mmCIF file of C-alpha atoms in Angstrom:
data_model
loop_
_atom_site.group_PDB
_atom_site.id
_atom_site.type_symbol
_atom_site.label_atom_id
_atom_site.label_comp_id
_atom_site.label_asym_id
_atom_site.label_seq_id
_atom_site.Cartn_x
_atom_site.Cartn_y
_atom_site.Cartn_z
ATOM 1 C CA MET A 1 13.623 -3.636 2.525
ATOM 2 C CA LEU A 2 16.706 -2.559 4.461
ATOM 3 C CA GLY A 3 14.685 -0.780 7.152
ATOM 4 C CA GLU A 4 14.108 -1.984 10.697
ATOM 5 C CA TYR A 5 10.584 -3.198 9.917
ATOM 6 C CA CYS A 6 11.790 -5.866 7.488
ATOM 7 C CA HIS A 7 13.090 -8.587 9.789
ATOM 8 C CA ASN A 8 12.776 -12.216 10.782
ATOM 9 C CA ASP A 9 12.711 -11.548 14.518
ATOM 10 C CA GLY A 10 9.050 -12.472 15.055
ATOM 11 C CA GLN A 11 7.765 -11.125 18.357
ATOM 12 C CA ASP A 12 11.238 -9.763 19.165
ATOM 13 C CA GLY A 13 11.088 -7.259 16.279
ATOM 14 C CA PRO A 14 9.776 -3.690 16.392
ATOM 15 C CA ASP A 15 6.105 -3.400 17.410
ATOM 16 C CA ASP A 16 5.169 -1.173 14.449
ATOM 17 C CA ALA A 17 6.299 -3.779 11.910
ATOM 18 C CA ASP A 18 2.863 -5.381 11.987
ATOM 19 C CA GLU A 19 0.970 -2.099 11.702
ATOM 20 C CA SER A 20 -1.179 -2.367 8.555
ATOM 21 C CA ALA A 21 0.290 0.550 6.595
ATOM 22 C CA ALA A 22 3.867 -0.600 7.306
ATOM 23 C CA ALA A 23 2.993 -4.209 6.424
ATOM 24 C CA ALA A 24 1.291 -3.110 3.185
ATOM 25 C CA THR A 25 4.440 -1.228 2.204
ATOM 26 C CA LEU A 26 6.636 -4.251 2.924
ATOM 27 C CA TYR A 27 4.312 -6.551 0.952
ATOM 28 C CA ALA A 28 4.361 -4.115 -1.985
ATOM 29 C CA ALA A 29 8.173 -4.159 -1.947
ATOM 30 C CA HIS A 30 8.181 -7.960 -1.892
ATOM 31 C CA THR A 31 5.713 -8.061 -4.783
ATOM 32 C CA TYR A 32 7.955 -5.803 -6.829
ATOM 33 C CA LEU A 33 11.187 -7.588 -5.976
ATOM 34 C CA PHE A 34 10.047 -11.192 -6.194
ATOM 35 C CA GLY A 35 7.041 -11.035 -8.515
ATOM 36 C CA CYS A 36 4.985 -13.098 -6.065
ATOM 37 C CA HIS A 37 1.275 -12.463 -6.636
ATOM 38 C CA ASP A 38 0.390 -13.481 -3.080
ATOM 39 C CA PHE A 39 2.218 -10.432 -1.758
ATOM 40 C CA ALA A 40 0.064 -8.185 -3.975
ATOM 41 C CA VAL A 41 -3.097 -9.698 -2.496
ATOM 42 C CA TRP A 42 -1.736 -9.235 1.030
ATOM 43 C CA THR A 43 -0.803 -5.633 0.182
ATOM 44 C CA SER A 44 -4.373 -4.891 -0.824
ATOM 45 C CA GLY A 45 -5.778 -6.492 2.322
ATOM 46 C CA ARG A 46 -3.411 -4.614 4.606
ATOM 47 C CA GLY A 47 -4.269 -1.356 2.806
ATOM 48 C CA VAL A 48 -7.946 -1.918 3.590
ATOM 49 C CA GLU A 49 -7.048 -2.797 7.198
ATOM 50 C CA ALA A 50 -5.082 0.462 7.449
ATOM 51 C CA VAL A 51 -8.198 2.407 6.418
ATOM 52 C CA GLU A 52 -10.283 0.507 8.982
ATOM 53 C CA GLU A 53 -7.721 1.261 11.706
ATOM 54 C CA HIS A 54 -7.697 4.943 10.740
ATOM 55 C CA LEU A 55 -11.500 5.075 10.904
ATOM 56 C CA GLN A 56 -11.405 3.400 14.323
ATOM 57 C CA ARG A 57 -8.924 6.013 15.595
ATOM 58 C CA LEU A 58 -11.191 8.768 14.224
ATOM 59 C CA ALA A 59 -14.182 7.267 16.026
ATOM 60 C CA GLU A 60 -12.225 7.066 19.297
ATOM 61 C CA THR A 61 -11.045 10.659 18.913
ATOM 62 C CA GLU A 62 -14.603 11.760 18.168
ATOM 63 C CA ASP A 63 -15.795 10.058 21.366
ATOM 64 C CA GLU A 64 -13.156 11.934 23.362
ATOM 65 C CA THR A 65 -14.000 15.318 21.820
ATOM 66 C CA GLU A 66 -17.763 15.235 22.105
ATOM 67 C CA GLY A 67 -19.467 17.933 20.101
ATOM 68 C CA ASP A 68 -17.211 17.608 17.057
ATOM 69 C CA ASP A 69 -19.510 15.680 14.758
ATOM 70 C CA VAL A 70 -17.152 14.318 12.133
ATOM 71 C CA LEU A 71 -19.289 11.624 10.585
ATOM 72 C CA VAL A 72 -17.416 9.265 8.325
ATOM 73 C CA ASP A 73 -19.219 6.779 6.108
ATOM 74 C CA THR A 74 -17.201 3.627 6.800
ATOM 75 C CA ASP A 75 -18.505 1.775 3.762
ATOM 76 C CA GLU A 76 -17.681 4.706 1.498
ATOM 77 C CA ALA A 77 -14.183 5.072 2.971
ATOM 78 C CA LEU A 78 -13.420 1.382 2.372
ATOM 79 C CA ALA A 79 -14.906 1.548 -1.125
ATOM 80 C CA ALA A 80 -12.737 4.609 -1.842
ATOM 81 C CA GLU A 81 -9.620 2.652 -0.813
ATOM 82 C CA LEU A 82 -10.554 -0.200 -3.124
ATOM 83 C CA ARG A 83 -11.252 2.269 -5.966
ATOM 84 C CA ARG A 84 -7.820 3.819 -5.376
ATOM 85 C CA GLN A 85 -6.204 0.382 -5.572
ATOM 86 C CA LEU A 86 -8.065 -0.403 -8.811
ATOM 87 C CA GLN A 87 -6.985 2.926 -10.326
ATOM 88 C CA ASP A 88 -3.384 2.118 -9.391
ATOM 89 C CA LEU A 89 -3.674 -1.322 -10.994
ATOM 90 C CA ASP A 90 -5.130 0.201 -14.172
ATOM 91 C CA LEU A 91 -2.241 2.670 -14.309
ATOM 92 C CA ILE A 92 0.346 -0.039 -13.687
ATOM 93 C CA ALA A 93 -1.264 -2.203 -16.399
ATOM 94 C CA THR A 94 -0.463 0.469 -18.987
ATOM 95 C CA PHE A 95 3.217 -0.306 -18.317
ATOM 96 C CA SER A 96 2.811 -4.086 -18.453
ATOM 97 C CA LYS A 97 5.293 -4.521 -21.323
ATOM 98 C CA ASP A 98 7.994 -2.815 -19.247
ATOM 99 C CA LEU A 99 7.077 -4.596 -16.013
ATOM 100 C CA ARG A 100 6.502 -8.112 -17.362
ATOM 101 C CA TYR A 101 9.946 -9.377 -16.343
ATOM 102 C CA SER A 102 10.661 -6.913 -13.540
ATOM 103 C CA SER A 103 11.240 -9.725 -11.043
ATOM 104 C CA LEU A 104 14.374 -10.525 -13.057
ATOM 105 C CA GLY A 105 15.532 -6.928 -12.777
ATOM 106 C CA LEU A 106 14.987 -3.892 -14.975
ATOM 107 C CA PRO A 107 17.532 -1.872 -16.895
ATOM 108 C CA VAL A 108 18.481 1.221 -14.893
ATOM 109 C CA ASP A 109 17.048 3.646 -17.458
ATOM 110 C CA THR A 110 13.710 1.768 -17.502
ATOM 111 C CA SER A 111 13.581 1.742 -13.704
ATOM 112 C CA ILE A 112 14.263 5.491 -13.546
ATOM 113 C CA ARG A 113 11.643 6.228 -16.215
ATOM 114 C CA LEU A 114 8.993 4.092 -14.494
ATOM 115 C CA ARG A 115 9.741 5.662 -11.121
ATOM 116 C CA ARG A 116 9.356 9.114 -12.670
ATOM 117 C CA GLU A 117 6.110 8.234 -14.484
ATOM 118 C CA LEU A 118 4.455 6.154 -11.752
ATOM 119 C CA ARG A 119 5.566 7.437 -8.364
ATOM 120 C CA THR A 120 3.480 10.610 -8.133
ATOM 121 C CA PRO A 121 0.255 9.183 -9.614
ATOM 122 C CA LEU A 122 0.472 6.078 -7.425
ATOM 123 C CA SER A 123 1.274 8.091 -4.306
ATOM 124 C CA SER A 124 -1.493 10.648 -4.720
ATOM 125 C CA ARG A 125 -5.028 10.357 -3.429
ATOM 126 C CA GLU A 126 -8.244 11.475 -5.104
#
């Protein structure tokens, strides 16, 4: 939240601030800090957009390096992203008692424990 991508400068801000992966990260931080469900929905959408952008870059790279047939099933890649998000939500739901009032702030020991228990599983891919 203190980084250069979190700003109110509109078009005058850094160009990468609207890149889907960066925006998804900012929305996730806002969801955590403010407990606003809309940010969670936007996070999910920007995560899917980030996958689409990655697939587009792969397709462009493949066009430039003819002969390297790296076929990616777009539908499967997007479905995999949504499955990953659902797995994360299921994992987070197991901590719902601890997270219920997180927008009001968590005790330091609870925050440390949750970070330790959730960070790696939520950051890893299948």
